[in-house]
Amino acid sequence: MDGAGFNSKGTISTDVTTAYPLTFQNFNIEENASYFVKVIGGGGIYYFNKCNIKNSDYGLFYANSSTHIVSIKESTIEGCDYAVNFTSCNTVTLEKATMTNCKYGIFTQNKGVRTFNVRECNIEAEYPICVYVTGTALQTFNFEGENTLTGEVDLGNYGKLVLTKATSTLAAEADLGVITTVDGCTVTYQNGVYSVVPANVKNSNTGKMYATIQEAIDDAASGNTLVLLENVTVNVNDEAMSTLPAL
Protein backbone atom coordinates (compact mmCIF):
# COMPACT_ATOMS: atom_id res chain seq x y z
CA MET A 1 0.00 0.00 0.00
CA ASP A 2 1.56 3.28 -1.14
CA GLY A 3 0.49 6.61 0.31
CA ALA A 4 2.31 8.47 -2.47
CA GLY A 5 3.48 11.10 0.00
CA PHE A 6 0.01 12.61 0.51
CA ASN A 7 -1.16 13.72 3.97
CA SER A 8 -3.55 11.18 5.46
CA LYS A 9 -5.61 10.51 8.58
CA GLY A 10 -7.33 7.49 10.04
CA THR A 11 -6.59 4.01 11.36
CA ILE A 12 -6.08 0.77 9.46
CA SER A 13 -7.22 -2.18 11.59
CA THR A 14 -5.99 -5.61 10.53
CA ASP A 15 -6.85 -9.16 11.49
CA VAL A 16 -4.30 -11.14 9.51
CA THR A 17 -3.63 -14.76 10.44
CA THR A 18 -1.48 -15.71 7.42
CA ALA A 19 2.22 -15.20 6.81
CA TYR A 20 1.65 -12.93 3.79
CA PRO A 21 3.24 -9.52 4.37
CA LEU A 22 1.47 -6.18 4.36
CA THR A 23 3.60 -3.22 3.25
CA PHE A 24 2.92 0.45 3.99
CA GLN A 25 5.14 3.05 2.37
CA ASN A 26 5.29 6.79 1.73
CA PHE A 27 2.50 7.70 4.17
CA ASN A 28 2.37 11.09 5.93
CA ILE A 29 0.05 11.07 8.95
CA GLU A 30 -0.65 14.12 11.13
CA GLU A 31 -2.97 14.82 14.07
CA ASN A 32 -4.35 11.29 14.12
CA ALA A 33 -6.62 10.23 16.98
CA SER A 34 -5.31 6.64 17.09
CA TYR A 35 -2.51 4.46 15.75
CA PHE A 36 -1.98 4.44 12.01
CA VAL A 37 -2.01 0.62 11.87
CA LYS A 38 -3.60 -1.43 14.63
CA VAL A 39 -3.44 -5.24 14.74
CA ILE A 40 -6.60 -6.67 16.31
CA GLY A 41 -5.99 -10.33 15.40
CA GLY A 42 -3.09 -12.74 15.53
CA GLY A 43 -0.33 -13.36 13.03
CA GLY A 44 0.82 -11.21 10.16
CA ILE A 45 4.01 -9.61 8.81
CA TYR A 46 4.14 -5.83 8.52
CA TYR A 47 6.63 -3.63 6.67
CA PHE A 48 6.74 0.17 7.03
CA ASN A 49 8.99 2.13 4.67
CA LYS A 50 9.37 5.91 4.66
CA CYS A 51 6.26 6.50 6.75
CA ASN A 52 6.02 9.67 8.83
CA ILE A 53 3.57 10.44 11.61
CA LYS A 54 3.52 13.45 13.90
CA ASN A 55 1.47 15.33 16.48
CA SER A 56 -0.90 12.42 17.01
CA ASP A 57 -2.48 10.99 20.16
CA TYR A 58 -0.78 7.66 19.50
CA GLY A 59 1.76 6.55 16.91
CA LEU A 60 2.63 4.37 13.94
CA PHE A 61 1.83 0.83 15.02
CA TYR A 62 0.07 -1.15 17.75
CA ALA A 63 -0.03 -4.94 18.03
CA ASN A 64 -2.43 -6.16 20.69
CA SER A 65 -2.16 -9.79 19.62
CA SER A 66 0.54 -12.20 18.49
CA THR A 67 2.36 -10.80 15.44
CA HIS A 68 5.14 -12.55 13.54
CA ILE A 69 7.41 -9.83 12.14
CA VAL A 70 7.39 -6.03 12.04
CA SER A 71 9.94 -3.95 10.09
CA ILE A 72 10.11 -0.14 10.27
CA LYS A 73 12.67 1.55 8.00
CA GLU A 74 13.53 5.16 7.22
CA SER A 75 10.45 6.36 9.09
CA THR A 76 9.87 9.27 11.47
CA ILE A 77 7.54 9.44 14.46
CA GLU A 78 7.26 12.83 16.14
CA GLY A 79 5.11 14.25 18.93
CA CYS A 80 3.16 11.06 19.73
CA ASP A 81 2.35 9.51 23.10
CA TYR A 82 3.28 5.97 22.00
CA ALA A 83 5.52 5.76 18.92
CA VAL A 84 5.17 1.95 18.66
CA ASN A 85 3.40 -0.40 21.06
CA PHE A 86 3.64 -4.21 21.27
CA THR A 87 1.93 -6.78 23.48
CA SER A 88 3.13 -9.87 21.60
CA CYS A 89 5.50 -10.17 18.64
CA ASN A 90 8.36 -12.40 17.55
CA THR A 91 10.79 -10.00 15.84
CA VAL A 92 10.84 -6.23 15.30
CA THR A 93 13.44 -4.49 13.12
CA LEU A 94 13.98 -0.74 13.32
CA GLU A 95 16.41 0.64 10.74
CA LYS A 96 17.23 4.32 10.27
CA ALA A 97 14.09 5.19 12.22
CA THR A 98 13.72 8.42 14.17
CA MET A 99 11.41 9.05 17.12
CA THR A 100 11.36 12.51 18.70
CA ASN A 101 9.33 14.39 21.28
CA CYS A 102 7.34 11.30 22.27
CA LYS A 103 6.34 10.10 25.72
CA TYR A 104 7.20 6.49 24.86
CA GLY A 105 9.43 5.43 21.97
CA ILE A 106 9.40 1.62 22.04
CA PHE A 107 6.70 0.43 24.45
CA THR A 108 6.22 -3.27 25.22
CA GLN A 109 3.99 -5.11 27.65
CA ASN A 110 2.70 -8.60 28.42
CA LYS A 111 4.74 -11.03 26.25
CA GLY A 112 6.25 -8.05 24.44
CA VAL A 113 8.77 -8.78 21.70
CA ARG A 114 11.31 -11.58 21.77
CA THR A 115 13.90 -9.77 19.67
CA PHE A 116 14.35 -6.15 18.62
CA ASN A 117 16.97 -5.43 15.94
CA VAL A 118 17.86 -1.73 16.09
CA ARG A 119 20.13 -0.27 13.40
CA GLU A 120 21.16 3.36 13.03
CA CYS A 121 18.21 4.73 15.03
CA ASN A 122 17.67 7.88 17.06
CA ILE A 123 14.97 7.63 19.73
CA GLU A 124 14.28 10.72 21.84
CA ALA A 125 11.41 10.38 24.29
CA GLU A 126 10.60 10.65 27.96
CA TYR A 127 11.04 6.86 27.90
CA PRO A 128 12.83 5.82 24.67
CA ILE A 129 12.41 2.17 25.71
CA CYS A 130 9.82 1.02 28.23
CA VAL A 131 9.33 -2.64 29.13
CA TYR A 132 6.12 -2.18 31.12
CA VAL A 133 5.59 -3.80 34.52
CA THR A 134 3.25 -6.39 33.00
CA GLY A 135 6.10 -7.75 30.84
CA THR A 136 6.47 -11.50 31.34
CA ALA A 137 9.23 -12.59 28.93
CA LEU A 138 12.85 -11.76 28.12
CA GLN A 139 13.09 -9.04 25.49
CA THR A 140 16.44 -8.53 23.79
CA PHE A 141 17.36 -5.28 22.03
CA ASN A 142 20.20 -5.91 19.56
CA PHE A 143 22.00 -2.76 18.39
CA GLU A 144 24.04 -2.38 15.19
CA GLY A 145 25.73 0.77 13.92
CA GLU A 146 25.38 4.10 15.76
CA ASN A 147 22.25 4.45 17.88
CA THR A 148 20.97 7.01 20.38
CA LEU A 149 18.46 6.68 23.22
CA THR A 150 17.68 10.05 24.79
CA GLY A 151 15.58 9.93 27.95
CA GLU A 152 15.03 7.44 30.78
CA VAL A 153 15.39 3.82 29.65
CA ASP A 154 13.06 1.52 31.62
CA LEU A 155 14.00 -2.13 31.04
CA GLY A 156 11.77 -3.52 33.79
CA ASN A 157 12.70 -7.06 34.79
CA TYR A 158 13.04 -8.49 31.29
CA GLY A 159 14.77 -6.00 28.98
CA LYS A 160 18.36 -6.59 27.81
CA LEU A 161 20.54 -4.32 25.64
CA VAL A 162 23.18 -5.95 23.42
CA LEU A 163 25.84 -4.55 21.07
CA THR A 164 26.11 -7.23 18.39
CA LYS A 165 28.93 -5.88 16.20
CA ALA A 166 32.43 -4.62 16.94
CA THR A 167 31.42 -1.28 15.41
CA SER A 168 28.13 -0.96 17.35
CA THR A 169 27.67 2.06 19.62
CA LEU A 170 24.83 3.24 21.84
CA ALA A 171 24.55 6.75 23.24
CA ALA A 172 22.37 6.48 26.35
CA GLU A 173 22.27 6.99 30.10
CA ALA A 174 24.73 5.14 32.35
CA ASP A 175 24.24 1.87 34.25
CA LEU A 176 22.03 0.05 31.75
CA GLY A 177 23.97 -3.22 31.90
CA VAL A 178 24.77 -3.21 28.18
CA ILE A 179 26.58 -6.36 27.00
CA THR A 180 28.10 -7.59 23.74
CA THR A 181 28.01 -10.88 21.86
CA VAL A 182 31.30 -10.14 20.03
CA ASP A 183 33.85 -12.84 20.90
CA GLY A 184 36.75 -11.69 23.08
CA CYS A 185 35.23 -8.27 23.67
CA THR A 186 33.44 -6.33 26.35
CA VAL A 187 31.51 -3.07 26.59
CA THR A 188 32.94 0.20 27.83
CA TYR A 189 31.06 3.41 28.70
CA GLN A 190 32.77 6.73 28.07
CA ASN A 191 31.37 10.21 27.48
CA GLY A 192 27.82 8.92 27.44
CA VAL A 193 28.43 6.22 24.81
CA TYR A 194 28.56 2.42 25.08
CA SER A 195 31.01 0.80 22.66
CA VAL A 196 32.69 -2.54 22.05
CA VAL A 197 36.38 -2.94 22.98
CA PRO A 198 38.76 -5.89 23.29
CA ALA A 199 38.62 -7.59 26.69
CA ASN A 200 41.91 -7.68 28.60
CA VAL A 201 40.81 -9.19 31.91
CA LYS A 202 38.42 -11.99 32.83
CA ASN A 203 36.94 -12.86 36.23
CA SER A 204 37.21 -16.63 36.23
CA ASN A 205 34.61 -16.91 39.00
CA THR A 206 31.85 -14.96 37.24
CA GLY A 207 32.97 -15.28 33.61
CA LYS A 208 32.63 -11.52 33.15
CA MET A 209 35.24 -9.73 31.04
CA TYR A 210 36.66 -6.22 31.35
CA ALA A 211 38.62 -3.73 29.31
CA THR A 212 40.95 -2.72 32.18
CA ILE A 213 42.36 -4.27 35.33
CA GLN A 214 40.93 -1.45 37.42
CA GLU A 215 37.38 -2.14 36.21
CA ALA A 216 37.84 -5.82 37.02
CA ILE A 217 39.19 -5.07 40.50
CA ASP A 218 36.38 -2.62 41.25
CA ASP A 219 33.78 -5.22 40.33
CA ALA A 220 35.44 -8.27 41.93
CA ALA A 221 34.51 -9.89 45.21
CA SER A 222 37.06 -10.97 47.78
CA GLY A 223 38.58 -14.30 46.72
CA ASN A 224 37.82 -13.89 43.01
CA THR A 225 40.53 -14.68 40.48
CA LEU A 226 41.21 -12.20 37.70
CA VAL A 227 42.94 -13.63 34.65
CA LEU A 228 44.80 -11.33 32.29
CA LEU A 229 44.60 -12.44 28.70
CA GLU A 230 48.42 -12.30 28.66
CA ASN A 231 48.24 -15.44 30.86
CA VAL A 232 49.08 -13.53 34.06
CA THR A 233 46.86 -14.32 37.04
CA VAL A 234 46.00 -12.02 39.94
CA ASN A 235 44.33 -13.46 43.07
CA VAL A 236 42.02 -10.88 44.59
CA ASN A 237 41.43 -10.75 48.32
CA ASP A 238 40.81 -7.92 50.76
CA GLU A 239 44.52 -7.23 51.32
CA ALA A 240 45.52 -7.48 47.65
CA MET A 241 42.71 -5.24 46.54
CA SER A 242 43.83 -2.54 48.94
CA THR A 243 47.45 -2.61 47.82
CA LEU A 244 47.16 -3.07 44.04
CA PRO A 245 48.00 0.21 42.35
CA ALA A 246 45.29 2.06 40.43
CA LEU A 247 45.69 1.86 36.65
mmCIF file of N, CA, C and O in Angstrom, residues 32-99:
data_model
loop_
_atom_site.group_PDB
_atom_site.id
_atom_site.type_symbol
_atom_site.label_atom_id
_atom_site.label_comp_id
_atom_site.label_asym_id
_atom_site.label_seq_id
_atom_site.Cartn_x
_atom_site.Cartn_y
_atom_site.Cartn_z
ATOM 1 N N ASN A 32 -3.485 12.465 14.124
ATOM 2 C CA ASN A 32 -4.348 11.288 14.119
ATOM 3 C C ASN A 32 -4.844 11.010 15.530
ATOM 4 O O ASN A 32 -4.121 11.242 16.512
ATOM 5 N N ALA A 33 -6.057 10.493 15.662
ATOM 6 C CA ALA A 33 -6.623 10.229 16.979
ATOM 7 C C ALA A 33 -6.241 8.856 17.515
ATOM 8 O O ALA A 33 -6.438 8.574 18.699
ATOM 9 N N SER A 34 -5.696 7.989 16.665
ATOM 10 C CA SER A 34 -5.315 6.645 17.089
ATOM 11 C C SER A 34 -4.051 6.232 16.343
ATOM 12 O O SER A 34 -3.424 7.037 15.662
ATOM 13 N N TYR A 35 -3.650 4.963 16.495
ATOM 14 C CA TYR A 35 -2.510 4.457 15.753
ATOM 15 C C TYR A 35 -2.822 4.420 14.266
ATOM 16 O O TYR A 35 -3.976 4.252 13.860
ATOM 17 N N PHE A 36 -1.785 4.539 13.451
ATOM 18 C CA PHE A 36 -1.978 4.443 12.005
ATOM 19 C C PHE A 36 -2.391 3.028 11.615
ATOM 20 O O PHE A 36 -3.362 2.825 10.880
ATOM 21 N N VAL A 37 -1.661 2.021 12.117
ATOM 22 C CA VAL A 37 -2.013 0.625 11.872
ATOM 23 C C VAL A 37 -2.178 -0.069 13.225
ATOM 24 O O VAL A 37 -1.296 0.018 14.078
ATOM 25 N N LYS A 38 -3.292 -0.763 13.371
ATOM 26 C CA LYS A 38 -3.600 -1.433 14.633
ATOM 27 C C LYS A 38 -3.960 -2.884 14.351
ATOM 28 O O LYS A 38 -4.896 -3.165 13.596
ATOM 29 N N VAL A 39 -3.202 -3.805 14.938
ATOM 30 C CA VAL A 39 -3.443 -5.239 14.743
ATOM 31 C C VAL A 39 -4.435 -5.708 15.802
ATOM 32 O O VAL A 39 -4.177 -5.601 17.000
ATOM 33 N N ILE A 40 -5.574 -6.221 15.366
ATOM 34 C CA ILE A 40 -6.601 -6.674 16.307
ATOM 35 C C ILE A 40 -6.724 -8.191 16.320
ATOM 36 O O ILE A 40 -7.475 -8.747 17.123
ATOM 37 N N GLY A 41 -5.985 -8.867 15.431
ATOM 38 C CA GLY A 41 -5.993 -10.328 15.404
ATOM 39 C C GLY A 41 -4.576 -10.858 15.341
ATOM 40 O O GLY A 41 -3.616 -10.098 15.190
ATOM 41 N N GLY A 42 -4.420 -12.157 15.467
ATOM 42 C CA GLY A 42 -3.086 -12.741 15.534
ATOM 43 C C GLY A 42 -2.426 -12.905 14.183
ATOM 44 O O GLY A 42 -3.066 -12.877 13.135
ATOM 45 N N GLY A 43 -1.096 -13.083 14.233
ATOM 46 C CA GLY A 43 -0.329 -13.363 13.031
ATOM 47 C C GLY A 43 0.003 -12.116 12.243
ATOM 48 O O GLY A 43 -0.207 -10.988 12.664
ATOM 49 N N GLY A 44 0.551 -12.320 11.049
ATOM 50 C CA GLY A 44 0.824 -11.206 10.159
ATOM 51 C C GLY A 44 2.263 -10.753 10.156
ATOM 52 O O GLY A 44 3.001 -10.891 11.137
ATOM 53 N N ILE A 45 2.689 -10.208 9.007
ATOM 54 C CA ILE A 45 4.010 -9.613 8.811
ATOM 55 C C ILE A 45 3.775 -8.209 8.261
ATOM 56 O O ILE A 45 3.033 -8.035 7.289
ATOM 57 N N TYR A 46 4.410 -7.216 8.870
ATOM 58 C CA TYR A 46 4.140 -5.827 8.518
ATOM 59 C C TYR A 46 5.444 -5.094 8.217
ATOM 60 O O TYR A 46 6.385 -5.133 9.015
ATOM 61 N N TYR A 47 5.478 -4.419 7.073
ATOM 62 C CA TYR A 47 6.626 -3.625 6.673
ATOM 63 C C TYR A 47 6.199 -2.162 6.533
ATOM 64 O O TYR A 47 5.202 -1.864 5.862
ATOM 65 N N PHE A 48 6.967 -1.261 7.161
ATOM 66 C CA PHE A 48 6.743 0.174 7.033
ATOM 67 C C PHE A 48 8.003 0.802 6.445
ATOM 68 O O PHE A 48 9.094 0.669 7.027
ATOM 69 N N ASN A 49 7.863 1.470 5.315
ATOM 70 C CA ASN A 49 8.995 2.129 4.669
ATOM 71 C C ASN A 49 8.656 3.591 4.405
ATOM 72 O O ASN A 49 7.632 3.898 3.779
ATOM 73 N N LYS A 50 9.508 4.487 4.908
ATOM 74 C CA LYS A 50 9.367 5.915 4.664
ATOM 75 C C LYS A 50 7.968 6.409 5.027
ATOM 76 O O LYS A 50 7.317 7.142 4.274
ATOM 77 N N CYS A 51 7.520 6.009 6.216
ATOM 78 C CA CYS A 51 6.259 6.498 6.754
ATOM 79 C C CYS A 51 6.547 7.521 7.848
ATOM 80 O O CYS A 51 7.461 7.325 8.655
ATOM 81 N N ASN A 52 5.791 8.596 7.875
ATOM 82 C CA ASN A 52 6.016 9.673 8.828
ATOM 83 C C ASN A 52 4.706 10.019 9.521
ATOM 84 O O ASN A 52 3.681 10.217 8.862
ATOM 85 N N ILE A 53 4.750 10.086 10.840
ATOM 86 C CA ILE A 53 3.567 10.437 11.612
ATOM 87 C C ILE A 53 3.978 11.428 12.690
ATOM 88 O O ILE A 53 5.023 11.274 13.331
ATOM 89 N N LYS A 54 3.165 12.461 12.896
ATOM 90 C CA LYS A 54 3.516 13.452 13.898
ATOM 91 C C LYS A 54 2.272 14.084 14.522
ATOM 92 O O LYS A 54 1.179 14.067 13.950
ATOM 93 N N ASN A 55 2.499 14.590 15.741
ATOM 94 C CA ASN A 55 1.472 15.329 16.481
ATOM 95 C C ASN A 55 0.160 14.561 16.564
ATOM 96 O O ASN A 55 -0.920 15.088 16.321
ATOM 97 N N SER A 56 0.271 13.277 16.906
ATOM 98 C CA SER A 56 -0.903 12.416 17.013
ATOM 99 C C SER A 56 -1.022 11.871 18.433
ATOM 100 O O SER A 56 -0.035 11.790 19.174
ATOM 101 N N ASP A 57 -2.270 11.501 18.812
ATOM 102 C CA ASP A 57 -2.477 10.987 20.158
ATOM 103 C C ASP A 57 -1.667 9.716 20.396
ATOM 104 O O ASP A 57 -1.159 9.491 21.490
ATOM 105 N N TYR A 58 -1.546 8.895 19.370
ATOM 106 C CA TYR A 58 -0.785 7.662 19.497
ATOM 107 C C TYR A 58 0.333 7.658 18.461
ATOM 108 O O TYR A 58 0.971 8.672 18.259
ATOM 109 N N GLY A 59 0.601 6.560 17.784
ATOM 110 C CA GLY A 59 1.760 6.546 16.910
ATOM 111 C C GLY A 59 1.563 5.719 15.659
ATOM 112 O O GLY A 59 0.459 5.631 15.113
ATOM 113 N N LEU A 60 2.643 5.063 15.226
ATOM 114 C CA LEU A 60 2.634 4.371 13.941
ATOM 115 C C LEU A 60 1.952 3.017 13.995
ATOM 116 O O LEU A 60 1.188 2.659 13.094
ATOM 117 N N PHE A 61 2.223 2.236 15.062
ATOM 118 C CA PHE A 61 1.825 0.827 15.020
ATOM 119 C C PHE A 61 1.510 0.314 16.419
ATOM 120 O O PHE A 61 2.197 0.639 17.388
ATOM 121 N N TYR A 62 0.451 -0.495 16.501
ATOM 122 C CA TYR A 62 0.068 -1.147 17.753
ATOM 123 C C TYR A 62 -0.322 -2.591 17.464
ATOM 124 O O TYR A 62 -1.158 -2.858 16.596
ATOM 125 N N ALA A 63 0.305 -3.520 18.168
ATOM 126 C CA ALA A 63 -0.026 -4.939 18.030
ATOM 127 C C ALA A 63 -0.552 -5.438 19.365
ATOM 128 O O ALA A 63 0.206 -5.560 20.325
ATOM 129 N N ASN A 64 -1.861 -5.689 19.432
ATOM 130 C CA ASN A 64 -2.430 -6.164 20.693
ATOM 131 C C ASN A 64 -2.632 -7.669 20.705
ATOM 132 O O ASN A 64 -3.278 -8.214 21.575
ATOM 133 N N SER A 65 -2.087 -8.331 19.683
ATOM 134 C CA SER A 65 -2.164 -9.790 19.621
ATOM 135 C C SER A 65 -0.892 -10.307 18.956
ATOM 136 O O SER A 65 -0.100 -9.532 18.439
ATOM 137 N N SER A 66 -0.703 -11.602 18.990
ATOM 138 C CA SER A 66 0.536 -12.196 18.491
ATOM 139 C C SER A 66 0.786 -11.819 17.032
ATOM 140 O O SER A 66 -0.066 -12.023 16.169
ATOM 141 N N THR A 67 1.965 -11.240 16.779
ATOM 142 C CA THR A 67 2.361 -10.803 15.443
ATOM 143 C C THR A 67 3.713 -11.423 15.123
ATOM 144 O O THR A 67 4.580 -11.511 15.991
ATOM 145 N N HIS A 68 3.907 -11.838 13.874
ATOM 146 C CA HIS A 68 5.136 -12.545 13.536
ATOM 147 C C HIS A 68 6.332 -11.593 13.412
ATOM 148 O O HIS A 68 7.309 -11.700 14.152
ATOM 149 N N ILE A 69 6.268 -10.684 12.458
ATOM 150 C CA ILE A 69 7.410 -9.835 12.141
ATOM 151 C C ILE A 69 6.918 -8.417 11.857
ATOM 152 O O ILE A 69 5.907 -8.227 11.172
ATOM 153 N N VAL A 70 7.652 -7.423 12.361
ATOM 154 C CA VAL A 70 7.394 -6.025 12.041
ATOM 155 C C VAL A 70 8.722 -5.382 11.662
ATOM 156 O O VAL A 70 9.727 -5.546 12.365
ATOM 157 N N SER A 71 8.742 -4.655 10.544
ATOM 158 C CA SER A 71 9.938 -3.950 10.095
ATOM 159 C C SER A 71 9.572 -2.493 9.832
ATOM 160 O O SER A 71 8.615 -2.201 9.113
ATOM 161 N N ILE A 72 10.344 -1.579 10.434
ATOM 162 C CA ILE A 72 10.113 -0.135 10.269
ATOM 163 C C ILE A 72 11.425 0.482 9.807
ATOM 164 O O ILE A 72 12.414 0.474 10.548
ATOM 165 N N LYS A 73 11.446 1.013 8.575
ATOM 166 C CA LYS A 73 12.669 1.548 7.998
ATOM 167 C C LYS A 73 12.468 2.977 7.500
ATOM 168 O O LYS A 73 11.424 3.311 6.929
ATOM 169 N N GLU A 74 13.489 3.796 7.736
ATOM 170 C CA GLU A 74 13.529 5.159 7.218
ATOM 171 C C GLU A 74 12.225 5.892 7.486
ATOM 172 O O GLU A 74 11.680 6.580 6.618
ATOM 173 N N SER A 75 11.714 5.745 8.705
ATOM 174 C CA SER A 75 10.447 6.359 9.086
ATOM 175 C C SER A 75 10.657 7.274 10.282
ATOM 176 O O SER A 75 11.577 7.080 11.082
ATOM 177 N N THR A 76 9.776 8.276 10.411
ATOM 178 C CA THR A 76 9.874 9.271 11.468
ATOM 179 C C THR A 76 8.571 9.335 12.245
ATOM 180 O O THR A 76 7.489 9.402 11.656
ATOM 181 N N ILE A 77 8.703 9.310 13.569
ATOM 182 C CA ILE A 77 7.541 9.437 14.456
ATOM 183 C C ILE A 77 7.823 10.591 15.406
ATOM 184 O O ILE A 77 8.800 10.560 16.155
ATOM 185 N N GLU A 78 6.985 11.607 15.399
ATOM 186 C CA GLU A 78 7.257 12.831 16.139
ATOM 187 C C GLU A 78 6.005 13.286 16.886
ATOM 188 O O GLU A 78 4.902 13.299 16.338
ATOM 189 N N GLY A 79 6.194 13.653 18.174
ATOM 190 C CA GLY A 79 5.112 14.247 18.933
ATOM 191 C C GLY A 79 3.941 13.326 19.196
ATOM 192 O O GLY A 79 2.786 13.769 19.208
ATOM 193 N N CYS A 80 4.217 12.032 19.449
ATOM 194 C CA CYS A 80 3.159 11.058 19.730
ATOM 195 C C CYS A 80 3.344 10.499 21.144
ATOM 196 O O CYS A 80 4.458 10.410 21.647
ATOM 197 N N ASP A 81 2.231 10.094 21.767
ATOM 198 C CA ASP A 81 2.345 9.507 23.102
ATOM 199 C C ASP A 81 3.077 8.167 23.065
ATOM 200 O O ASP A 81 3.981 7.915 23.858
ATOM 201 N N TYR A 82 2.669 7.291 22.155
ATOM 202 C CA TYR A 82 3.281 5.969 21.998
ATOM 203 C C TYR A 82 3.731 5.847 20.549
ATOM 204 O O TYR A 82 2.899 5.697 19.653
ATOM 205 N N ALA A 83 5.038 5.865 20.306
ATOM 206 C CA ALA A 83 5.517 5.756 18.922
ATOM 207 C C ALA A 83 5.152 4.398 18.342
ATOM 208 O O ALA A 83 4.511 4.310 17.288
ATOM 209 N N VAL A 84 5.562 3.316 19.019
ATOM 210 C CA VAL A 84 5.168 1.949 18.656
ATOM 211 C C VAL A 84 4.863 1.191 19.933
ATOM 212 O O VAL A 84 5.501 1.406 20.965
ATOM 213 N N ASN A 85 3.891 0.275 19.866
ATOM 214 C CA ASN A 85 3.399 -0.400 21.061
ATOM 215 C C ASN A 85 3.152 -1.874 20.732
ATOM 216 O O ASN A 85 2.450 -2.189 19.780
ATOM 217 N N PHE A 86 3.746 -2.771 21.539
ATOM 218 C CA PHE A 86 3.640 -4.205 21.275
ATOM 219 C C PHE A 86 3.211 -4.944 22.537
ATOM 220 O O PHE A 86 3.753 -4.697 23.618
ATOM 221 N N THR A 87 2.261 -5.866 22.381
ATOM 222 C CA THR A 87 1.935 -6.776 23.477
ATOM 223 C C THR A 87 2.424 -8.190 23.212
ATOM 224 O O THR A 87 2.620 -8.958 24.140
ATOM 225 N N SER A 88 2.617 -8.540 21.927
ATOM 226 C CA SER A 88 3.126 -9.871 21.602
ATOM 227 C C SER A 88 3.616 -9.893 20.167
ATOM 228 O O SER A 88 2.845 -9.675 19.238
ATOM 229 N N CYS A 89 4.921 -10.143 19.989
ATOM 230 C CA CYS A 89 5.501 -10.168 18.644
ATOM 231 C C CYS A 89 6.798 -10.973 18.688
ATOM 232 O O CYS A 89 7.493 -10.987 19.712
ATOM 233 N N ASN A 90 7.124 -11.628 17.592
ATOM 234 C CA ASN A 90 8.360 -12.404 17.546
ATOM 235 C C ASN A 90 9.593 -11.524 17.316
ATOM 236 O O ASN A 90 10.523 -11.529 18.112
ATOM 237 N N THR A 91 9.610 -10.777 16.208
ATOM 238 C CA THR A 91 10.788 -9.998 15.844
ATOM 239 C C THR A 91 10.378 -8.641 15.307
ATOM 240 O O THR A 91 9.501 -8.541 14.448
ATOM 241 N N VAL A 92 11.046 -7.592 15.800
ATOM 242 C CA VAL A 92 10.844 -6.233 15.300
ATOM 243 C C VAL A 92 12.189 -5.688 14.840
ATOM 244 O O VAL A 92 13.183 -5.773 15.570
ATOM 245 N N THR A 93 12.235 -5.133 13.634
ATOM 246 C CA THR A 93 13.439 -4.495 13.122
ATOM 247 C C THR A 93 13.169 -3.008 12.918
ATOM 248 O O THR A 93 12.206 -2.631 12.240
ATOM 249 N N LEU A 94 14.018 -2.187 13.523
ATOM 250 C CA LEU A 94 13.980 -0.738 13.324
ATOM 251 C C LEU A 94 15.283 -0.342 12.646
ATOM 252 O O LEU A 94 16.362 -0.588 13.190
ATOM 253 N N GLU A 95 15.199 0.267 11.476
ATOM 254 C CA GLU A 95 16.406 0.637 10.742
ATOM 255 C C GLU A 95 16.277 2.068 10.226
ATOM 256 O O GLU A 95 15.324 2.401 9.508
ATOM 257 N N LYS A 96 17.229 2.904 10.648
ATOM 258 C CA LYS A 96 17.231 4.318 10.270
ATOM 259 C C LYS A 96 15.882 4.951 10.584
ATOM 260 O O LYS A 96 15.336 5.737 9.798
ATOM 261 N N ALA A 97 15.352 4.613 11.749
ATOM 262 C CA ALA A 97 14.092 5.189 12.222
ATOM 263 C C ALA A 97 14.400 6.279 13.240
ATOM 264 O O ALA A 97 15.363 6.185 14.004
ATOM 265 N N THR A 98 13.562 7.309 13.251
ATOM 266 C CA THR A 98 13.725 8.422 14.175
ATOM 267 C C THR A 98 12.429 8.641 14.942
ATOM 268 O O THR A 98 11.351 8.719 14.346
ATOM 269 N N MET A 99 12.551 8.727 16.262
ATOM 270 C CA MET A 99 11.414 9.045 17.120
ATOM 271 C C MET A 99 11.802 10.235 17.984
ATOM 272 O O MET A 99 12.831 10.188 18.683
#
